[in-house]
């Protein structure tokens, strides 16, 4: 039975669809949305108690949380997509948690109030506050990528995929004063698997 | 050279101090605070570019993000504190990300506006909103712990430590309608290493 990926591409599931593309494995996509509450229907909650997407079902093993799913997929099926050393692995965890704690909610707030919402509903002050909150983490990222092309070891790994996937909205952010972070972000999202996931989303 | 733990016990560093207690390893504690900006001083940022606490220095390997640090410590030095199977490991990641995405910021908001701030500065509406946002994740946790005593495999692991440590403030939350989550939370925080970390904090 093929691995199942639950969640519509326009949700955080895009992160896992990108990973599936990198793996080149066959899978079944069940595009559950959150907007109509399908994620909270009894049959989905019975399968995935968190009721969140993305979730995967790998031969009966059901997992949620996009970052955890991608780490699991990379480690189980991804070969060089997963770091080779214990330190590299810990660093991939660090960047994945960094993306969630420092970027995830803030960048959505920035995107909503700078471009996504209808103009009349945007609050420019919230957009500015969100952008300001991201200044320090973006600086950290840029400084790191000034020294190395990828976040962990010497190649694209799940660390890059997880961090860049959370930063999707930053593709439209002026990052000219963070050129290393900007170039890395575009390098990640220019990968064929990323482009394919993005096409599913848009 | 002993492993170094950076961060005052009253910050999220308490999570890592708890882990160090579980490991029973000697370590050096450098109680950097965030309130006086010591975490942003050049010497600390040179060591730990994120400028965040907790951070550890394990023989020159510097790592930040409390959840990632605890996973690394458990896997490297913790024996049975780290899950034994790939599925158990992925589940420990899931609960660690769950704690950060579903609980961390919300529970601090709840605590601030229900008890921590001076009474005149509290916004009861924010406390209520925060508690409401936690209802679904707490329900998920309670349902899970109705079936098993620990989150992963059949013993206390880093999954329990990470999730319970993020939920510290819930020790003061009325969880009588979530008895399994409540009892688990107290079972975790009643461990000697947790009590010791809490004493350092309070």
Coordinates of C-alpha atoms in Angstrom, one line a residue:
Chain A
X1 CA 0.0 0.0 0.0
X2 CA 1.4 3.4 -1.0
X3 CA 2.3 5.9 1.6
X4 CA -0.6 8.4 2.1
X5 CA -0.2 12.1 2.5
X6 CA -3.2 13.9 4.0
X7 CA -3.7 17.6 3.5
X8 CA -4.4 20.1 0.7
X9 CA -1.4 21.6 -1.0
X10 CA -2.4 25.1 0.1
X11 CA -1.9 24.1 3.8
X12 CA 1.4 23.3 5.5
X13 CA 1.1 20.0 3.6
X14 CA 3.0 21.7 0.8
X15 CA 6.1 21.1 2.9
X16 CA 5.5 17.3 2.9
X17 CA 4.6 17.3 -0.8
X18 CA 7.9 18.9 -1.5
X19 CA 9.7 16.2 0.5
X20 CA 7.7 13.4 -1.4
X21 CA 8.9 15.0 -4.6
X22 CA 12.5 14.9 -3.4
X23 CA 12.1 11.2 -2.5
X24 CA 10.6 10.3 -5.9
X25 CA 8.4 7.7 -4.2
X26 CA 4.9 6.9 -5.3
X27 CA 2.3 8.1 -2.8
X28 CA -1.4 8.7 -2.5
X29 CA -2.5 12.3 -1.9
X30 CA -5.7 12.8 0.1
X31 CA -6.1 16.6 -0.1
X32 CA -8.1 17.2 3.1
X33 CA -8.7 20.9 3.7
X34 CA -9.0 22.7 7.0
X35 CA -11.4 25.4 5.7
X36 CA -14.5 23.2 5.6
X37 CA -13.6 21.4 8.8
X38 CA -12.8 18.1 7.0
X39 CA -9.8 17.7 9.2
X40 CA -12.0 17.5 12.3
X41 CA -14.5 14.9 10.9
X42 CA -14.6 11.7 13.0
X43 CA -13.0 9.4 10.5
X44 CA -9.9 11.7 10.1
X45 CA -9.6 12.3 13.8
X46 CA -9.8 8.5 14.4
X47 CA -6.9 8.1 12.1
X48 CA -4.9 11.2 13.2
X49 CA -6.0 12.3 16.8
X50 CA -4.4 15.8 16.4
X51 CA -6.8 16.6 13.5
X52 CA -4.0 18.5 11.9
X53 CA -2.6 18.4 8.4
X54 CA -0.3 17.4 7.1
X55 CA -0.4 13.8 8.3
X56 CA 1.0 10.7 6.8
X57 CA 0.0 7.0 7.0
X58 CA 3.0 4.8 6.3
X59 CA 1.7 1.3 6.3
X60 CA -0.4 2.0 9.4
X61 CA 2.1 4.3 11.2
X62 CA 0.3 7.7 11.3
X63 CA 2.4 10.8 12.0
X64 CA 1.5 14.5 12.2
X65 CA 3.5 17.8 12.5
X66 CA 5.1 18.7 9.1
X67 CA 8.6 19.1 10.5
X68 CA 8.5 15.7 12.2
X69 CA 7.0 14.0 9.1
X70 CA 9.8 15.4 6.9
X71 CA 12.5 14.3 9.3
X72 CA 11.0 10.8 9.4
X73 CA 10.6 10.6 5.6
X74 CA 14.2 11.8 5.1
X75 CA 15.7 9.5 7.6
X76 CA 13.7 6.4 6.5
X77 CA 13.7 6.9 2.7
X78 CA 15.9 9.9 1.9
X79 CA 19.5 8.7 2.0
X80 CA 21.7 11.8 1.7
X81 CA 18.7 14.1 2.4
X82 CA 19.3 13.1 6.1
X83 CA 22.5 14.3 7.8
X84 CA 25.1 11.6 8.2
X85 CA 26.5 12.5 11.6
X86 CA 24.9 12.9 15.1
X87 CA 25.9 16.5 15.1
X88 CA 24.4 17.1 11.6
X89 CA 21.2 15.4 12.8
X90 CA 21.0 17.6 15.9
X91 CA 21.6 20.7 13.7
X92 CA 18.8 19.6 11.4
X93 CA 16.5 19.4 14.4
X94 CA 17.7 22.8 15.6
X95 CA 16.9 24.5 12.2
X96 CA 13.5 22.8 12.1
X97 CA 12.6 24.0 15.5
X98 CA 14.1 27.4 14.7
X99 CA 11.8 27.7 11.7
X100 CA 8.7 26.9 13.8
X101 CA 9.6 29.0 16.8
X102 CA 11.1 32.0 15.1
X103 CA 9.5 32.2 11.6
X104 CA 6.3 30.2 11.2
X105 CA 3.5 32.3 12.8
X106 CA 5.2 35.6 12.3
X107 CA 5.7 35.2 8.6
X108 CA 2.0 34.3 8.1
X109 CA 1.1 37.5 10.0
X110 CA 3.4 39.5 7.8
X111 CA 2.0 37.9 4.6
X112 CA -1.6 38.4 5.6
X113 CA -1.2 42.0 6.4
X114 CA 1.2 42.9 3.6
X115 CA -0.4 41.2 0.7
X116 CA -2.8 38.2 1.2
X117 CA -5.8 39.9 2.8
X118 CA -8.0 42.2 0.8
X119 CA -6.4 45.7 1.1
X120 CA -9.2 47.1 3.3
X121 CA -8.6 44.4 5.9
X122 CA -4.8 44.7 6.1
X123 CA -3.2 46.3 9.2
X124 CA 0.1 47.8 8.0
X125 CA 1.3 48.1 11.6
X126 CA 0.9 44.4 12.1
X127 CA 2.9 43.8 8.9
X128 CA 5.7 46.0 10.2
X129 CA 5.7 44.5 13.6
X130 CA 5.9 41.0 12.1
X131 CA 8.7 42.0 9.8
X132 CA 10.6 43.5 12.7
X133 CA 10.3 40.4 14.8
X134 CA 11.8 38.4 12.0
X135 CA 14.8 40.7 11.7
X136 CA 17.0 38.8 14.2
X137 CA 16.3 35.2 13.0
X138 CA 16.8 36.3 9.4
X139 CA 20.1 37.9 10.3
X140 CA 21.1 34.6 12.0
X141 CA 20.2 32.7 8.9
X142 CA 22.0 35.2 6.6
X143 CA 25.2 35.1 8.7
X144 CA 25.2 31.3 8.7
X145 CA 24.7 31.1 5.0
X146 CA 27.5 33.6 4.4
X147 CA 29.9 30.9 5.4
X148 CA 28.3 27.7 4.0
X149 CA 26.0 27.0 1.0
X150 CA 23.6 24.7 3.0
X151 CA 22.5 24.7 6.6
X152 CA 23.9 21.2 7.5
X153 CA 26.9 19.4 6.1
X154 CA 27.8 20.2 2.5
X155 CA 24.6 19.5 0.6
X156 CA 20.9 20.1 0.5
X157 CA 19.3 18.2 3.4
X158 CA 16.0 18.0 5.3
X159 CA 17.3 21.0 7.3
X160 CA 17.2 23.2 4.3
X161 CA 13.9 21.8 3.1
X162 CA 12.2 22.3 6.5
X163 CA 13.5 25.8 7.0
X164 CA 12.9 27.0 3.5
X165 CA 9.5 25.4 3.3
X166 CA 8.4 27.4 6.4
X167 CA 9.8 30.5 4.8
X168 CA 7.8 30.2 1.6
X169 CA 6.2 33.6 2.0
X170 CA 9.7 35.2 2.2
X171 CA 10.0 34.6 -1.6
X172 CA 8.1 37.9 -1.8
X173 CA 10.0 39.6 1.0
X174 CA 12.6 42.3 0.2
X175 CA 15.8 40.4 1.5
X176 CA 18.3 42.5 -0.4
X177 CA 20.1 43.2 2.9
X178 CA 20.2 39.5 3.6
X179 CA 21.7 38.3 0.2
X180 CA 22.9 34.9 1.5
X181 CA 19.6 34.0 3.0
X182 CA 17.8 35.3 -0.1
X183 CA 19.9 33.3 -2.5
X184 CA 19.7 30.1 -0.4
X185 CA 15.9 30.5 -0.2
X186 CA 15.6 30.8 -4.0
X187 CA 18.1 28.0 -4.5
X188 CA 15.9 25.7 -2.4
X189 CA 12.6 26.7 -4.0
X190 CA 14.1 26.4 -7.5
X191 CA 14.6 22.6 -7.0
X192 CA 12.3 20.6 -9.3
X193 CA 10.5 19.0 -6.3
X194 CA 9.9 22.4 -4.8
X195 CA 8.6 23.9 -8.0
X196 CA 6.2 20.9 -8.4
X197 CA 4.9 21.3 -4.9
X198 CA 4.4 25.0 -5.4
X199 CA 2.5 24.4 -8.6
X200 CA 0.2 22.1 -6.7
X201 CA -0.3 24.9 -4.2
X202 CA -0.9 27.8 -6.5
Chain B
X1 CA 35.8 19.6 29.7
X2 CA 32.3 19.4 31.1
X3 CA 29.3 20.1 28.9
X4 CA 28.1 23.7 29.3
X5 CA 24.5 24.7 29.6
X6 CA 23.8 28.4 28.9
X7 CA 20.7 30.1 30.2
X8 CA 19.1 31.1 33.5
X9 CA 16.8 28.5 35.0
X10 CA 13.8 30.9 34.8
X11 CA 14.1 30.9 31.0
X12 CA 13.3 27.9 28.7
X13 CA 16.6 26.6 29.9
X14 CA 14.7 24.9 32.8
X15 CA 13.8 22.3 30.1
X16 CA 17.5 21.4 29.6
X17 CA 18.4 21.6 33.3
X18 CA 15.7 19.0 33.8
X19 CA 17.2 16.8 31.1
X20 CA 20.7 17.2 32.6
X21 CA 19.3 16.0 35.9
X22 CA 17.8 12.9 34.3
X23 CA 21.2 12.2 32.7
X24 CA 23.0 12.6 36.0
X25 CA 26.0 14.0 34.1
X26 CA 28.3 16.7 35.5
X27 CA 27.9 20.0 33.7
X28 CA 28.8 23.6 34.0
X29 CA 25.8 26.0 34.2
X30 CA 26.3 29.5 32.8
X31 CA 23.1 31.2 33.9
X32 CA 22.8 33.9 31.2
X33 CA 19.6 35.9 31.4
X34 CA 17.7 37.5 28.6
X35 CA 16.3 40.4 30.6
X36 CA 19.6 42.3 30.7
X37 CA 20.4 41.5 27.1
X38 CA 23.4 39.3 28.1
X39 CA 22.3 36.8 25.5
X40 CA 22.9 39.4 22.8
X41 CA 26.4 40.4 23.9
X42 CA 29.1 39.8 21.2
X43 CA 30.9 37.0 23.1
X44 CA 27.7 34.9 23.5
X45 CA 26.5 35.6 19.9
X46 CA 29.9 34.6 18.6
X47 CA 29.5 31.2 20.4
X48 CA 25.7 30.8 19.7
X49 CA 24.6 32.9 16.6
X50 CA 20.9 32.7 17.4
X51 CA 21.6 34.5 20.7
X52 CA 18.9 32.4 22.3
X53 CA 18.9 30.4 25.5
X54 CA 19.1 27.6 26.2
X55 CA 22.2 26.6 24.3
X56 CA 24.8 23.9 25.0
X57 CA 28.4 23.5 24.2
X58 CA 29.4 19.9 24.1
X59 CA 33.1 19.8 23.5
X60 CA 32.9 22.6 20.9
X61 CA 29.6 21.5 19.4
X62 CA 27.2 24.4 20.1
X63 CA 23.5 23.8 19.8
X64 CA 20.4 25.9 20.5
X65 CA 16.6 25.3 20.6
X66 CA 15.5 23.6 23.8
X67 CA 13.7 20.7 22.1
X68 CA 16.6 20.0 19.7
X69 CA 19.0 20.1 22.6
X70 CA 17.0 17.7 24.7
X71 CA 16.6 15.3 21.7
X72 CA 20.4 15.4 21.2
X73 CA 21.2 14.9 24.9
X74 CA 18.8 12.0 25.2
X75 CA 20.0 10.3 22.1
X76 CA 23.7 10.8 22.8
X77 CA 23.8 10.2 26.6
X78 CA 20.3 9.1 27.7
X79 CA 20.0 5.4 26.9
X80 CA 16.4 4.5 27.5
X81 CA 15.4 8.2 27.6
X82 CA 15.5 8.0 23.8
X83 CA 13.0 5.8 21.9
X84 CA 14.3 2.5 20.7
X85 CA 12.5 2.3 17.3
X86 CA 12.3 4.6 14.2
X87 CA 8.6 5.0 14.8
X88 CA 9.2 5.9 18.5
X89 CA 11.8 8.4 17.5
X90 CA 9.5 10.0 14.9
X91 CA 6.7 10.1 17.6
X92 CA 9.1 11.9 20.0
X93 CA 9.8 14.5 17.3
X94 CA 6.0 14.8 16.7
X95 CA 5.3 15.5 20.4
X96 CA 8.2 17.9 20.6
X97 CA 6.9 19.9 17.6
X98 CA 3.4 19.6 18.9
X99 CA 4.4 21.2 22.2
X100 CA 6.1 24.1 20.4
X101 CA 3.4 24.7 17.8
X102 CA 0.3 24.1 19.9
X103 CA 1.2 25.0 23.4
X104 CA 4.3 27.1 23.9
X105 CA 3.3 30.6 23.1
X106 CA -0.3 30.2 24.0
X107 CA 0.4 28.9 27.5
X108 CA 2.7 31.8 28.3
X109 CA -0.1 34.2 27.2
X110 CA -2.5 32.3 29.4
X111 CA -0.2 32.4 32.4
X112 CA 0.7 36.1 32.0
X113 CA -2.9 37.2 31.9
X114 CA -4.3 34.8 34.5
X115 CA -1.7 35.0 37.2
X116 CA 1.9 36.2 36.4
X117 CA 1.3 39.9 35.5
X118 CA 0.3 42.3 38.2
X119 CA -3.5 42.2 38.5
X120 CA -4.0 45.6 36.9
X121 CA -2.1 44.6 33.8
X122 CA -3.9 41.4 33.1
X123 CA -6.4 41.1 30.3
X124 CA -8.9 38.4 31.3
X125 CA -10.1 38.1 27.7
X126 CA -6.6 37.2 26.5
X127 CA -6.4 34.6 29.2
X128 CA -9.7 33.1 28.1
X129 CA -8.8 33.2 24.4
X130 CA -5.5 31.4 25.1
X131 CA -7.2 28.8 27.3
X132 CA -9.7 28.2 24.5
X133 CA -7.0 27.8 21.9
X134 CA -5.4 25.1 24.0
X135 CA -8.6 23.1 24.4
X136 CA -8.1 21.0 21.3
X137 CA -4.4 20.1 21.8
X138 CA -5.1 19.4 25.5
X139 CA -8.0 17.1 24.4
X140 CA -5.6 15.3 22.0
X141 CA -3.1 14.8 24.8
X142 CA -5.7 13.6 27.2
X143 CA -7.1 11.1 24.7
X144 CA -3.7 9.7 24.0
X145 CA -2.8 9.3 27.7
X146 CA -6.2 7.6 28.4
X147 CA -4.7 4.6 26.5
X148 CA -1.0 4.6 27.5
X149 CA 0.9 5.9 30.5
X150 CA 3.6 7.6 28.5
X151 CA 3.7 9.3 25.1
X152 CA 6.1 7.0 23.4
X153 CA 6.8 3.3 24.0
X154 CA 6.2 2.1 27.6
X155 CA 8.4 4.4 29.7
X156 CA 9.3 8.0 30.4
X157 CA 11.3 9.3 27.4
X158 CA 12.4 12.6 26.0
X159 CA 8.9 12.9 24.4
X160 CA 7.4 13.2 27.8
X161 CA 10.1 15.5 29.1
X162 CA 9.9 17.8 26.1
X163 CA 6.1 18.0 26.1
X164 CA 5.7 18.3 29.9
X165 CA 8.5 20.9 30.2
X166 CA 6.7 23.2 27.7
X167 CA 3.5 22.7 29.7
X168 CA 5.1 23.8 33.0
X169 CA 2.5 26.5 33.6
X170 CA -0.3 24.0 33.2
X171 CA 0.6 22.7 36.6
X172 CA -1.6 25.6 37.8
X173 CA -4.4 25.1 35.2
X174 CA -7.7 23.4 36.1
X175 CA -7.4 20.2 34.1
X176 CA -10.0 18.2 36.0
X177 CA -11.8 17.5 32.7
X178 CA -8.5 16.2 31.3
X179 CA -7.6 13.8 34.1
X180 CA -5.2 11.7 32.0
X181 CA -3.2 14.7 30.9
X182 CA -3.3 16.2 34.4
X183 CA -2.0 13.0 36.1
X184 CA 0.7 12.5 33.4
X185 CA 1.9 16.2 33.8
X186 CA 2.2 15.8 37.6
X187 CA 3.9 12.4 37.2
X188 CA 6.5 14.0 34.9
X189 CA 7.1 17.0 37.1
X190 CA 7.2 14.9 40.3
X191 CA 10.4 13.2 39.0
X192 CA 13.4 14.1 41.1
X193 CA 15.2 15.7 38.2
X194 CA 12.2 17.8 37.4
X195 CA 11.8 18.9 41.0
X196 CA 15.4 19.9 41.1
X197 CA 15.1 21.9 37.9
X198 CA 12.0 23.6 39.3
X199 CA 13.7 24.5 42.5
X200 CA 16.5 26.2 40.5
X201 CA 13.8 28.1 38.7
X202 CA 11.7 29.3 41.6

